[in-house]
Amino acid sequence: DAGVIQSPRHEVTEMGQEVTLRCKPISGHDYLFWYRQTMMRGLELLIYFNNNVPIDDSGMPEDRFSAKMPNASFSTLKIQPSEPRDSAVYFCASSFSPEQGTGELFFGEGSRLTVL
Amino acid sequence: KQEVTQIPAALSVPEGENLVLNCSFTDSAIYNLQWFRQDPGKGLTSLLLIQSSQREQTSGRLNASLDKSSGRSTLYIAASQPGDSATYLCAVRRSYIPTFGRGTSLIVHP
Protein backbone atom coordinates (compact mmCIF):
# COMPACT_ATOMS: atom_id res chain seq x y z
CA ASP A 1 0.00 0.00 0.00
CA ALA A 2 1.19 3.54 -0.77
CA GLY A 3 0.44 4.75 2.73
CA VAL A 4 -1.54 7.83 3.67
CA ILE A 5 -1.30 10.39 0.91
CA GLN A 6 -1.75 14.10 1.48
CA SER A 7 -1.79 17.02 -0.91
CA PRO A 8 -0.56 19.63 -1.34
CA ARG A 9 2.72 19.22 0.52
CA HIS A 10 3.18 22.96 0.71
CA GLU A 11 0.66 25.77 0.38
CA VAL A 12 1.35 29.48 0.59
CA THR A 13 -1.67 31.73 0.42
CA GLU A 14 -2.83 35.16 1.40
CA MET A 15 -5.09 35.97 4.28
CA GLY A 16 -8.75 35.62 3.36
CA GLN A 17 -8.24 32.95 0.72
CA GLU A 18 -9.83 29.51 0.84
CA VAL A 19 -7.52 26.58 1.49
CA THR A 20 -8.38 22.93 0.80
CA LEU A 21 -6.18 20.13 2.07
CA ARG A 22 -6.69 16.58 0.84
CA CYS A 23 -6.09 13.14 2.24
CA LYS A 24 -6.29 9.59 0.91
CA PRO A 25 -6.19 7.08 3.79
CA ILE A 26 -4.80 3.57 3.62
CA SER A 27 -7.27 1.29 1.89
CA GLY A 28 -9.54 -0.51 4.34
CA HIS A 29 -8.85 1.74 7.31
CA ASP A 30 -12.08 2.82 8.96
CA TYR A 31 -10.69 5.64 11.12
CA LEU A 32 -9.35 8.90 9.75
CA PHE A 33 -7.88 11.72 11.84
CA TRP A 34 -6.90 15.30 11.03
CA TYR A 35 -4.20 16.84 13.23
CA ARG A 36 -2.53 20.25 13.30
CA GLN A 37 1.03 20.64 14.51
CA THR A 38 2.65 23.85 15.71
CA MET A 39 5.70 24.56 17.84
CA MET A 40 3.54 26.22 20.47
CA ARG A 41 0.82 23.59 20.84
CA GLY A 42 2.30 20.38 19.48
CA LEU A 43 -0.07 17.93 17.78
CA GLU A 44 -3.74 18.84 18.16
CA LEU A 45 -6.60 16.62 17.04
CA LEU A 46 -9.00 18.62 14.90
CA ILE A 47 -11.58 16.02 13.86
CA TYR A 48 -11.92 12.32 13.27
CA PHE A 49 -14.14 10.10 11.15
CA ASN A 50 -15.29 6.54 11.54
CA ASN A 51 -16.60 4.84 8.41
CA ASN A 52 -16.78 8.25 6.71
CA VAL A 53 -18.93 9.75 9.49
CA PRO A 54 -17.55 12.67 11.55
CA ILE A 55 -17.50 11.55 15.17
CA ASP A 56 -15.83 14.35 17.09
CA ASP A 57 -15.06 17.80 15.71
CA SER A 58 -14.58 19.49 19.07
CA GLY A 59 -10.96 20.24 18.15
CA MET A 60 -11.87 22.33 15.13
CA PRO A 61 -10.78 25.85 16.10
CA GLU A 62 -13.76 27.76 14.75
CA ASP A 63 -16.38 27.85 12.03
CA ARG A 64 -13.79 28.78 9.44
CA PHE A 65 -12.68 25.14 9.52
CA SER A 66 -14.69 22.33 7.98
CA ALA A 67 -13.94 18.73 7.03
CA LYS A 68 -15.66 16.16 4.88
CA MET A 69 -15.21 12.53 3.99
CA PRO A 70 -17.45 11.81 0.98
CA ASN A 71 -16.16 8.25 0.62
CA ALA A 72 -13.78 5.79 2.25
CA SER A 73 -10.83 6.87 0.15
CA PHE A 74 -10.93 10.64 0.36
CA SER A 75 -11.18 13.42 2.92
CA THR A 76 -10.79 17.19 2.78
CA LEU A 77 -10.05 19.85 5.37
CA LYS A 78 -11.10 23.32 4.32
CA ILE A 79 -10.27 26.69 5.83
CA GLN A 80 -12.33 29.65 4.67
CA PRO A 81 -11.29 32.39 5.11
CA SER A 82 -7.71 31.63 6.09
CA GLU A 83 -5.79 33.71 8.65
CA PRO A 84 -2.07 33.95 9.46
CA ARG A 85 -2.61 32.10 12.75
CA ASP A 86 -3.73 29.06 10.73
CA SER A 87 -0.14 28.61 9.54
CA ALA A 88 0.91 25.13 10.66
CA VAL A 89 1.53 21.62 9.41
CA TYR A 90 -1.68 19.66 8.94
CA PHE A 91 -1.47 15.89 9.18
CA CYS A 92 -3.89 13.21 8.16
CA ALA A 93 -3.68 9.76 9.79
CA SER A 94 -5.65 6.55 9.43
CA SER A 95 -6.03 3.21 11.16
CA PHE A 96 -8.18 0.16 11.61
CA SER A 97 -10.40 0.11 14.65
CA PRO A 98 -8.37 -0.91 17.71
CA GLU A 99 -11.14 -3.42 18.43
CA GLN A 100 -10.78 -5.13 15.07
CA GLY A 101 -7.04 -5.01 14.60
CA THR A 102 -3.96 -3.51 16.16
CA GLY A 103 -5.24 0.05 15.74
CA GLU A 104 -1.80 1.11 14.55
CA LEU A 105 -1.88 4.71 13.40
CA PHE A 106 -0.25 5.71 10.10
CA PHE A 107 0.49 9.31 9.14
CA GLY A 108 0.81 11.13 5.87
CA GLU A 109 3.74 13.45 5.16
CA GLY A 110 1.69 16.49 6.08
CA SER A 111 0.64 19.71 4.36
CA ARG A 112 2.64 22.76 5.41
CA LEU A 113 0.37 25.81 5.26
CA THR A 114 1.65 29.36 5.32
CA VAL A 115 -0.89 32.18 5.38
CA LEU A 116 0.59 35.60 4.66
CA LYS B 1 -9.49 13.67 29.64
CA GLN B 2 -6.32 11.76 28.79
CA GLU B 3 -3.10 13.70 29.35
CA VAL B 4 0.24 12.47 28.03
CA THR B 5 3.58 13.78 29.30
CA GLN B 6 7.00 13.07 27.89
CA ILE B 7 10.21 13.55 29.82
CA PRO B 8 12.77 14.83 29.06
CA ALA B 9 11.70 17.43 26.51
CA ALA B 10 15.18 17.45 25.01
CA LEU B 11 18.23 15.26 25.23
CA SER B 12 21.74 15.57 23.81
CA VAL B 13 24.10 12.63 24.15
CA PRO B 14 27.32 11.30 22.62
CA GLU B 15 27.14 8.44 20.21
CA GLY B 16 27.05 4.97 21.75
CA GLU B 17 25.02 5.77 24.86
CA ASN B 18 21.97 3.75 25.87
CA LEU B 19 18.94 6.00 26.25
CA VAL B 20 15.61 5.92 28.03
CA LEU B 21 12.74 8.14 26.96
CA ASN B 22 9.70 8.36 29.19
CA CYS B 23 5.99 8.70 28.50
CA SER B 24 3.33 8.95 31.20
CA PHE B 25 -0.44 9.05 30.87
CA THR B 26 -3.27 9.76 33.27
CA ASP B 27 -5.96 7.24 32.24
CA SER B 28 -4.95 3.58 32.18
CA ALA B 29 -8.03 2.42 30.24
CA ILE B 30 -6.22 2.37 26.92
CA TYR B 31 -6.31 0.24 23.78
CA ASN B 32 -2.68 0.69 22.89
CA LEU B 33 0.37 2.93 23.08
CA GLN B 34 2.45 3.80 20.05
CA TRP B 35 5.90 5.35 19.71
CA PHE B 36 6.73 7.51 16.71
CA ARG B 37 9.77 9.17 15.27
CA GLN B 38 9.56 12.53 13.51
CA ASP B 39 12.42 13.98 11.48
CA PRO B 40 12.43 17.75 10.80
CA GLY B 41 9.91 18.70 8.15
CA LYS B 42 8.62 15.16 7.88
CA GLY B 43 5.64 13.14 8.97
CA LEU B 44 5.45 10.73 11.89
CA THR B 45 6.90 7.26 11.39
CA SER B 46 5.63 4.45 13.56
CA LEU B 47 8.34 2.73 15.58
CA LEU B 48 6.57 0.39 17.99
CA LEU B 49 3.01 -0.38 18.97
CA ILE B 50 2.16 -1.98 22.32
CA GLN B 51 -1.32 -3.37 22.87
CA SER B 52 -2.89 -2.92 26.29
CA SER B 53 -2.44 -6.63 27.01
CA GLN B 54 1.28 -6.55 26.24
CA ARG B 55 4.21 -5.51 28.40
CA GLU B 56 6.82 -4.75 25.78
CA GLN B 57 7.77 -4.72 22.11
CA THR B 58 11.18 -4.83 20.47
CA SER B 59 12.47 -3.77 17.07
CA GLY B 60 16.20 -3.83 16.47
CA ARG B 61 17.89 -1.48 18.93
CA LEU B 62 14.53 -0.23 20.20
CA ASN B 63 12.57 -1.65 23.10
CA ALA B 64 9.34 -0.19 24.43
CA SER B 65 7.69 -1.22 27.66
CA LEU B 66 4.23 -0.53 29.03
CA ASP B 67 3.03 -0.46 32.63
CA LYS B 68 -0.64 0.41 32.53
CA SER B 69 -1.14 0.33 36.29
CA SER B 70 1.37 3.12 36.78
CA GLY B 71 0.48 4.91 33.53
CA ARG B 72 3.99 4.75 32.11
CA SER B 73 5.88 3.64 29.05
CA THR B 74 9.57 3.79 28.29
CA LEU B 75 11.40 3.70 24.99
CA TYR B 76 14.88 2.26 25.31
CA ILE B 77 17.39 2.98 22.55
CA ALA B 78 20.52 0.88 22.68
CA ALA B 79 23.89 2.04 21.38
CA SER B 80 22.61 5.37 20.05
CA GLN B 81 23.80 6.66 16.66
CA PRO B 82 23.75 10.11 15.04
CA GLY B 83 21.03 8.80 12.72
CA ASP B 84 18.77 8.40 15.75
CA SER B 85 18.58 12.20 16.06
CA ALA B 86 14.90 13.13 15.77
CA THR B 87 11.86 13.90 17.87
CA TYR B 88 10.22 10.91 19.52
CA LEU B 89 6.52 11.06 20.34
CA CYS B 90 4.26 8.67 22.17
CA ALA B 91 0.54 8.37 21.53
CA VAL B 92 -1.94 6.73 23.85
CA ARG B 93 -5.16 5.48 22.35
CA ARG B 94 -8.26 5.50 24.51
CA SER B 95 -11.86 5.54 23.29
CA TYR B 96 -10.54 5.38 19.72
CA ILE B 97 -8.81 8.75 20.03
CA PRO B 98 -4.98 8.88 20.01
CA THR B 99 -3.58 11.52 22.39
CA PHE B 100 -0.01 12.67 21.87
CA GLY B 101 2.72 13.89 24.17
CA ARG B 102 4.83 16.91 23.19
CA GLY B 103 7.77 14.68 22.33
CA THR B 104 11.42 14.32 23.27
CA SER B 105 13.89 16.02 20.94
CA LEU B 106 16.98 13.83 20.72
CA ILE B 107 20.39 14.81 19.39
CA VAL B 108 23.11 12.17 19.19
CA HIS B 109 26.46 13.73 18.39
CA PRO B 110 29.45 11.85 16.98
PDB file of C-alpha atoms in Angstrom:
ATOM      1  CA  ASP A   1       0.000   0.000   0.000  1.00  0.00           C
ATOM      2  CA  ALA A   2       1.194   3.536  -0.767  1.00  0.00           C
ATOM      3  CA  GLY A   3       0.442   4.746   2.728  1.00  0.00           C
ATOM      4  CA  VAL A   4      -1.535   7.827   3.674  1.00  0.00           C
ATOM      5  CA  ILE A   5      -1.303  10.394   0.906  1.00  0.00           C
ATOM      6  CA  GLN A   6      -1.746  14.097   1.481  1.00  0.00           C
ATOM      7  CA  SER A   7      -1.790  17.021  -0.909  1.00  0.00           C
ATOM      8  CA  PRO A   8      -0.559  19.626  -1.340  1.00  0.00           C
ATOM      9  CA  ARG A   9       2.724  19.225   0.524  1.00  0.00           C
ATOM     10  CA  HIS A  10       3.176  22.963   0.713  1.00  0.00           C
ATOM     11  CA  GLU A  11       0.658  25.767   0.385  1.00  0.00           C
ATOM     12  CA  VAL A  12       1.346  29.476   0.590  1.00  0.00           C
ATOM     13  CA  THR A  13      -1.672  31.729   0.421  1.00  0.00           C
ATOM     14  CA  GLU A  14      -2.827  35.162   1.403  1.00  0.00           C
ATOM     15  CA  MET A  15      -5.087  35.966   4.281  1.00  0.00           C
ATOM     16  CA  GLY A  16      -8.749  35.620   3.358  1.00  0.00           C
ATOM     17  CA  GLN A  17      -8.240  32.947   0.723  1.00  0.00           C
ATOM     18  CA  GLU A  18      -9.826  29.514   0.843  1.00  0.00           C
ATOM     19  CA  VAL A  19      -7.517  26.578   1.491  1.00  0.00           C
ATOM     20  CA  THR A  20      -8.378  22.933   0.802  1.00  0.00           C
ATOM     21  CA  LEU A  21      -6.180  20.129   2.070  1.00  0.00           C
ATOM     22  CA  ARG A  22      -6.692  16.578   0.837  1.00  0.00           C
ATOM     23  CA  CYS A  23      -6.091  13.136   2.236  1.00  0.00           C
ATOM     24  CA  LYS A  24      -6.290   9.593   0.913  1.00  0.00           C
ATOM     25  CA  PRO A  25      -6.187   7.080   3.787  1.00  0.00           C
ATOM     26  CA  ILE A  26      -4.804   3.570   3.619  1.00  0.00           C
ATOM     27  CA  SER A  27      -7.268   1.286   1.888  1.00  0.00           C
ATOM     28  CA  GLY A  28      -9.543  -0.511   4.337  1.00  0.00           C
ATOM     29  CA  HIS A  29      -8.848   1.738   7.309  1.00  0.00           C
ATOM     30  CA  ASP A  30     -12.075   2.824   8.963  1.00  0.00           C
ATOM     31  CA  TYR A  31     -10.692   5.642  11.117  1.00  0.00           C
ATOM     32  CA  LEU A  32      -9.353   8.902   9.751  1.00  0.00           C
ATOM     33  CA  PHE A  33      -7.884  11.715  11.840  1.00  0.00           C
ATOM     34  CA  TRP A  34      -6.900  15.299  11.029  1.00  0.00           C
ATOM     35  CA  TYR A  35      -4.203  16.843  13.228  1.00  0.00           C
ATOM     36  CA  ARG A  36      -2.533  20.251  13.302  1.00  0.00           C
ATOM     37  CA  GLN A  37       1.035  20.641  14.515  1.00  0.00           C
ATOM     38  CA  THR A  38       2.654  23.853  15.705  1.00  0.00           C
ATOM     39  CA  MET A  39       5.699  24.556  17.842  1.00  0.00           C
ATOM     40  CA  MET A  40       3.538  26.218  20.472  1.00  0.00           C
ATOM     41  CA  ARG A  41       0.822  23.595  20.841  1.00  0.00           C
ATOM     42  CA  GLY A  42       2.303  20.377  19.483  1.00  0.00           C
ATOM     43  CA  LEU A  43      -0.068  17.930  17.776  1.00  0.00           C
ATOM     44  CA  GLU A  44      -3.741  18.841  18.163  1.00  0.00           C
ATOM     45  CA  LEU A  45      -6.598  16.618  17.038  1.00  0.00           C
ATOM     46  CA  LEU A  46      -9.002  18.624  14.897  1.00  0.00           C
ATOM     47  CA  ILE A  47     -11.581  16.024  13.856  1.00  0.00           C
ATOM     48  CA  TYR A  48     -11.919  12.322  13.265  1.00  0.00           C
ATOM     49  CA  PHE A  49     -14.139  10.104  11.152  1.00  0.00           C
ATOM     50  CA  ASN A  50     -15.293   6.538  11.541  1.00  0.00           C
ATOM     51  CA  ASN A  51     -16.604   4.838   8.408  1.00  0.00           C
ATOM     52  CA  ASN A  52     -16.775   8.248   6.709  1.00  0.00           C
ATOM     53  CA  VAL A  53     -18.927   9.745   9.492  1.00  0.00           C
ATOM     54  CA  PRO A  54     -17.550  12.668  11.552  1.00  0.00           C
ATOM     55  CA  ILE A  55     -17.503  11.547  15.173  1.00  0.00           C
ATOM     56  CA  ASP A  56     -15.825  14.348  17.094  1.00  0.00           C
ATOM     57  CA  ASP A  57     -15.062  17.800  15.706  1.00  0.00           C
ATOM     58  CA  SER A  58     -14.576  19.492  19.068  1.00  0.00           C
ATOM     59  CA  GLY A  59     -10.962  20.237  18.150  1.00  0.00           C
ATOM     60  CA  MET A  60     -11.874  22.331  15.127  1.00  0.00           C
ATOM     61  CA  PRO A  61     -10.781  25.851  16.098  1.00  0.00           C
ATOM     62  CA  GLU A  62     -13.762  27.756  14.750  1.00  0.00           C
ATOM     63  CA  ASP A  63     -16.383  27.846  12.034  1.00  0.00           C
ATOM     64  CA  ARG A  64     -13.794  28.777   9.443  1.00  0.00           C
ATOM     65  CA  PHE A  65     -12.679  25.140   9.524  1.00  0.00           C
ATOM     66  CA  SER A  66     -14.694  22.330   7.980  1.00  0.00           C
ATOM     67  CA  ALA A  67     -13.939  18.727   7.034  1.00  0.00           C
ATOM     68  CA  LYS A  68     -15.657  16.156   4.882  1.00  0.00           C
ATOM     69  CA  MET A  69     -15.211  12.526   3.987  1.00  0.00           C
ATOM     70  CA  PRO A  70     -17.451  11.810   0.985  1.00  0.00           C
ATOM     71  CA  ASN A  71     -16.161   8.252   0.615  1.00  0.00           C
ATOM     72  CA  ALA A  72     -13.782   5.790   2.253  1.00  0.00           C
ATOM     73  CA  SER A  73     -10.828   6.865   0.148  1.00  0.00           C
ATOM     74  CA  PHE A  74     -10.928  10.644   0.360  1.00  0.00           C
ATOM     75  CA  SER A  75     -11.183  13.424   2.923  1.00  0.00           C
ATOM     76  CA  THR A  76     -10.788  17.191   2.784  1.00  0.00           C
ATOM     77  CA  LEU A  77     -10.049  19.847   5.368  1.00  0.00           C
ATOM     78  CA  LYS A  78     -11.099  23.321   4.319  1.00  0.00           C
ATOM     79  CA  ILE A  79     -10.265  26.687   5.832  1.00  0.00           C
ATOM     80  CA  GLN A  80     -12.331  29.648   4.671  1.00  0.00           C
ATOM     81  CA  PRO A  81     -11.291  32.392   5.115  1.00  0.00           C
ATOM     82  CA  SER A  82      -7.707  31.629   6.085  1.00  0.00           C
ATOM     83  CA  GLU A  83      -5.787  33.710   8.646  1.00  0.00           C
ATOM     84  CA  PRO A  84      -2.067  33.954   9.464  1.00  0.00           C
ATOM     85  CA  ARG A  85      -2.615  32.096  12.750  1.00  0.00           C
ATOM     86  CA  ASP A  86      -3.726  29.063  10.733  1.00  0.00           C
ATOM     87  CA  SER A  87      -0.137  28.605   9.543  1.00  0.00           C
ATOM     88  CA  ALA A  88       0.906  25.127  10.661  1.00  0.00           C
ATOM     89  CA  VAL A  89       1.526  21.620   9.415  1.00  0.00           C
ATOM     90  CA  TYR A  90      -1.682  19.661   8.945  1.00  0.00           C
ATOM     91  CA  PHE A  91      -1.471  15.890   9.181  1.00  0.00           C
ATOM     92  CA  CYS A  92      -3.890  13.206   8.163  1.00  0.00           C
ATOM     93  CA  ALA A  93      -3.678   9.763   9.792  1.00  0.00           C
ATOM     94  CA  SER A  94      -5.654   6.546   9.430  1.00  0.00           C
ATOM     95  CA  SER A  95      -6.029   3.211  11.164  1.00  0.00           C
ATOM     96  CA  PHE A  96      -8.183   0.157  11.610  1.00  0.00           C
ATOM     97  CA  SER A  97     -10.403   0.109  14.646  1.00  0.00           C
ATOM     98  CA  PRO A  98      -8.371  -0.915  17.709  1.00  0.00           C
ATOM     99  CA  GLU A  99     -11.141  -3.421  18.434  1.00  0.00           C
ATOM    100  CA  GLN A 100     -10.785  -5.134  15.072  1.00  0.00           C
ATOM    101  CA  GLY A 101      -7.042  -5.007  14.596  1.00  0.00           C
ATOM    102  CA  THR A 102      -3.962  -3.512  16.158  1.00  0.00           C
ATOM    103  CA  GLY A 103      -5.243   0.045  15.745  1.00  0.00           C
ATOM    104  CA  GLU A 104      -1.803   1.115  14.548  1.00  0.00           C
ATOM    105  CA  LEU A 105      -1.882   4.708  13.398  1.00  0.00           C
ATOM    106  CA  PHE A 106      -0.254   5.715  10.097  1.00  0.00           C
ATOM    107  CA  PHE A 107       0.492   9.307   9.143  1.00  0.00           C
ATOM    108  CA  GLY A 108       0.813  11.131   5.869  1.00  0.00           C
ATOM    109  CA  GLU A 109       3.739  13.447   5.160  1.00  0.00           C
ATOM    110  CA  GLY A 110       1.685  16.490   6.080  1.00  0.00           C
ATOM    111  CA  SER A 111       0.641  19.712   4.360  1.00  0.00           C
ATOM    112  CA  ARG A 112       2.640  22.762   5.406  1.00  0.00           C
ATOM    113  CA  LEU A 113       0.369  25.805   5.257  1.00  0.00           C
ATOM    114  CA  THR A 114       1.654  29.363   5.321  1.00  0.00           C
ATOM    115  CA  VAL A 115      -0.892  32.176   5.376  1.00  0.00           C
ATOM    116  CA  LEU A 116       0.591  35.597   4.656  1.00  0.00           C
TER     117      LEU A 116
ATOM    118  CA  LYS B   1      -9.485  13.674  29.636  1.00  0.00           C
ATOM    119  CA  GLN B   2      -6.321  11.755  28.794  1.00  0.00           C
ATOM    120  CA  GLU B   3      -3.097  13.700  29.350  1.00  0.00           C
ATOM    121  CA  VAL B   4       0.243  12.471  28.031  1.00  0.00           C
ATOM    122  CA  THR B   5       3.575  13.776  29.305  1.00  0.00           C
ATOM    123  CA  GLN B   6       7.003  13.074  27.887  1.00  0.00           C
ATOM    124  CA  ILE B   7      10.211  13.552  29.823  1.00  0.00           C
ATOM    125  CA  PRO B   8      12.771  14.833  29.060  1.00  0.00           C
ATOM    126  CA  ALA B   9      11.695  17.432  26.511  1.00  0.00           C
ATOM    127  CA  ALA B  10      15.177  17.454  25.008  1.00  0.00           C
ATOM    128  CA  LEU B  11      18.228  15.257  25.227  1.00  0.00           C
ATOM    129  CA  SER B  12      21.740  15.572  23.812  1.00  0.00           C
ATOM    130  CA  VAL B  13      24.095  12.629  24.148  1.00  0.00           C
ATOM    131  CA  PRO B  14      27.316  11.305  22.624  1.00  0.00           C
ATOM    132  CA  GLU B  15      27.138   8.437  20.207  1.00  0.00           C
ATOM    133  CA  GLY B  16      27.051   4.974  21.751  1.00  0.00           C
ATOM    134  CA  GLU B  17      25.018   5.769  24.857  1.00  0.00           C
ATOM    135  CA  ASN B  18      21.973   3.745  25.867  1.00  0.00           C
ATOM    136  CA  LEU B  19      18.941   6.004  26.249  1.00  0.00           C
ATOM    137  CA  VAL B  20      15.611   5.923  28.028  1.00  0.00           C
ATOM    138  CA  LEU B  21      12.736   8.143  26.959  1.00  0.00           C
ATOM    139  CA  ASN B  22       9.697   8.364  29.193  1.00  0.00           C
ATOM    140  CA  CYS B  23       5.989   8.702  28.497  1.00  0.00           C
ATOM    141  CA  SER B  24       3.328   8.947  31.203  1.00  0.00           C
ATOM    142  CA  PHE B  25      -0.443   9.051  30.870  1.00  0.00           C
ATOM    143  CA  THR B  26      -3.275   9.757  33.265  1.00  0.00           C
ATOM    144  CA  ASP B  27      -5.957   7.237  32.241  1.00  0.00           C
ATOM    145  CA  SER B  28      -4.948   3.584  32.177  1.00  0.00           C
ATOM    146  CA  ALA B  29      -8.034   2.421  30.243  1.00  0.00           C
ATOM    147  CA  ILE B  30      -6.217   2.367  26.919  1.00  0.00           C
ATOM    148  CA  TYR B  31      -6.310   0.236  23.781  1.00  0.00           C
ATOM    149  CA  ASN B  32      -2.679   0.693  22.888  1.00  0.00           C
ATOM    150  CA  LEU B  33       0.373   2.926  23.075  1.00  0.00           C
ATOM    151  CA  GLN B  34       2.446   3.798  20.053  1.00  0.00           C
ATOM    152  CA  TRP B  35       5.903   5.352  19.711  1.00  0.00           C
ATOM    153  CA  PHE B  36       6.725   7.514  16.705  1.00  0.00           C
ATOM    154  CA  ARG B  37       9.768   9.175  15.270  1.00  0.00           C
ATOM    155  CA  GLN B  38       9.562  12.535  13.507  1.00  0.00           C
ATOM    156  CA  ASP B  39      12.424  13.982  11.484  1.00  0.00           C
ATOM    157  CA  PRO B  40      12.435  17.747  10.804  1.00  0.00           C
ATOM    158  CA  GLY B  41       9.910  18.700   8.147  1.00  0.00           C
ATOM    159  CA  LYS B  42       8.623  15.158   7.877  1.00  0.00           C
ATOM    160  CA  GLY B  43       5.637  13.136   8.971  1.00  0.00           C
ATOM    161  CA  LEU B  44       5.453  10.730  11.888  1.00  0.00           C
ATOM    162  CA  THR B  45       6.902   7.264  11.392  1.00  0.00           C
ATOM    163  CA  SER B  46       5.626   4.449  13.564  1.00  0.00           C
ATOM    164  CA  LEU B  47       8.341   2.726  15.576  1.00  0.00           C
ATOM    165  CA  LEU B  48       6.574   0.394  17.991  1.00  0.00           C
ATOM    166  CA  LEU B  49       3.011  -0.383  18.970  1.00  0.00           C
ATOM    167  CA  ILE B  50       2.165  -1.981  22.320  1.00  0.00           C
ATOM    168  CA  GLN B  51      -1.320  -3.367  22.871  1.00  0.00           C
ATOM    169  CA  SER B  52      -2.890  -2.920  26.290  1.00  0.00           C
ATOM    170  CA  SER B  53      -2.439  -6.635  27.005  1.00  0.00           C
ATOM    171  CA  GLN B  54       1.277  -6.550  26.238  1.00  0.00           C
ATOM    172  CA  ARG B  55       4.212  -5.514  28.405  1.00  0.00           C
ATOM    173  CA  GLU B  56       6.825  -4.750  25.778  1.00  0.00           C
ATOM    174  CA  GLN B  57       7.772  -4.720  22.106  1.00  0.00           C
ATOM    175  CA  THR B  58      11.178  -4.827  20.470  1.00  0.00           C
ATOM    176  CA  SER B  59      12.471  -3.774  17.071  1.00  0.00           C
ATOM    177  CA  GLY B  60      16.196  -3.831  16.465  1.00  0.00           C
ATOM    178  CA  ARG B  61      17.886  -1.484  18.928  1.00  0.00           C
ATOM    179  CA  LEU B  62      14.528  -0.227  20.203  1.00  0.00           C
ATOM    180  CA  ASN B  63      12.566  -1.652  23.099  1.00  0.00           C
ATOM    181  CA  ALA B  64       9.340  -0.189  24.428  1.00  0.00           C
ATOM    182  CA  SER B  65       7.688  -1.225  27.663  1.00  0.00           C
ATOM    183  CA  LEU B  66       4.225  -0.532  29.029  1.00  0.00           C
ATOM    184  CA  ASP B  67       3.035  -0.462  32.634  1.00  0.00           C
ATOM    185  CA  LYS B  68      -0.640   0.413  32.530  1.00  0.00           C
ATOM    186  CA  SER B  69      -1.139   0.331  36.291  1.00  0.00           C
ATOM    187  CA  SER B  70       1.366   3.121  36.782  1.00  0.00           C
ATOM    188  CA  GLY B  71       0.485   4.906  33.529  1.00  0.00           C
ATOM    189  CA  ARG B  72       3.994   4.752  32.110  1.00  0.00           C
ATOM    190  CA  SER B  73       5.878   3.640  29.046  1.00  0.00           C
ATOM    191  CA  THR B  74       9.570   3.795  28.289  1.00  0.00           C
ATOM    192  CA  LEU B  75      11.398   3.697  24.987  1.00  0.00           C
ATOM    193  CA  TYR B  76      14.880   2.255  25.311  1.00  0.00           C
ATOM    194  CA  ILE B  77      17.386   2.978  22.549  1.00  0.00           C
ATOM    195  CA  ALA B  78      20.525   0.876  22.681  1.00  0.00           C
ATOM    196  CA  ALA B  79      23.893   2.043  21.378  1.00  0.00           C
ATOM    197  CA  SER B  80      22.610   5.366  20.048  1.00  0.00           C
ATOM    198  CA  GLN B  81      23.799   6.656  16.658  1.00  0.00           C
ATOM    199  CA  PRO B  82      23.749  10.111  15.036  1.00  0.00           C
ATOM    200  CA  GLY B  83      21.031   8.802  12.724  1.00  0.00           C
ATOM    201  CA  ASP B  84      18.765   8.403  15.749  1.00  0.00           C
ATOM    202  CA  SER B  85      18.579  12.197  16.060  1.00  0.00           C
ATOM    203  CA  ALA B  86      14.904  13.126  15.766  1.00  0.00           C
ATOM    204  CA  THR B  87      11.856  13.903  17.868  1.00  0.00           C
ATOM    205  CA  TYR B  88      10.218  10.910  19.521  1.00  0.00           C
ATOM    206  CA  LEU B  89       6.521  11.062  20.340  1.00  0.00           C
ATOM    207  CA  CYS B  90       4.262   8.671  22.174  1.00  0.00           C
ATOM    208  CA  ALA B  91       0.538   8.374  21.530  1.00  0.00           C
ATOM    209  CA  VAL B  92      -1.942   6.734  23.849  1.00  0.00           C
ATOM    210  CA  ARG B  93      -5.162   5.478  22.351  1.00  0.00           C
ATOM    211  CA  ARG B  94      -8.263   5.504  24.514  1.00  0.00           C
ATOM    212  CA  SER B  95     -11.856   5.538  23.289  1.00  0.00           C
ATOM    213  CA  TYR B  96     -10.540   5.379  19.722  1.00  0.00           C
ATOM    214  CA  ILE B  97      -8.808   8.752  20.025  1.00  0.00           C
ATOM    215  CA  PRO B  98      -4.980   8.884  20.011  1.00  0.00           C
ATOM    216  CA  THR B  99      -3.583  11.522  22.387  1.00  0.00           C
ATOM    217  CA  PHE B 100      -0.014  12.665  21.867  1.00  0.00           C
ATOM    218  CA  GLY B 101       2.715  13.887  24.166  1.00  0.00           C
ATOM    219  CA  ARG B 102       4.825  16.905  23.193  1.00  0.00           C
ATOM    220  CA  GLY B 103       7.772  14.677  22.326  1.00  0.00           C
ATOM    221  CA  THR B 104      11.424  14.323  23.270  1.00  0.00           C
ATOM    222  CA  SER B 105      13.887  16.021  20.941  1.00  0.00           C
ATOM    223  CA  LEU B 106      16.978  13.830  20.719  1.00  0.00           C
ATOM    224  CA  ILE B 107      20.392  14.807  19.393  1.00  0.00           C
ATOM    225  CA  VAL B 108      23.114  12.172  19.187  1.00  0.00           C
ATOM    226  CA  HIS B 109      26.457  13.731  18.392  1.00  0.00           C
ATOM    227  CA  PRO B 110      29.451  11.852  16.982  1.00  0.00           C
TER     228      PRO B 110
END
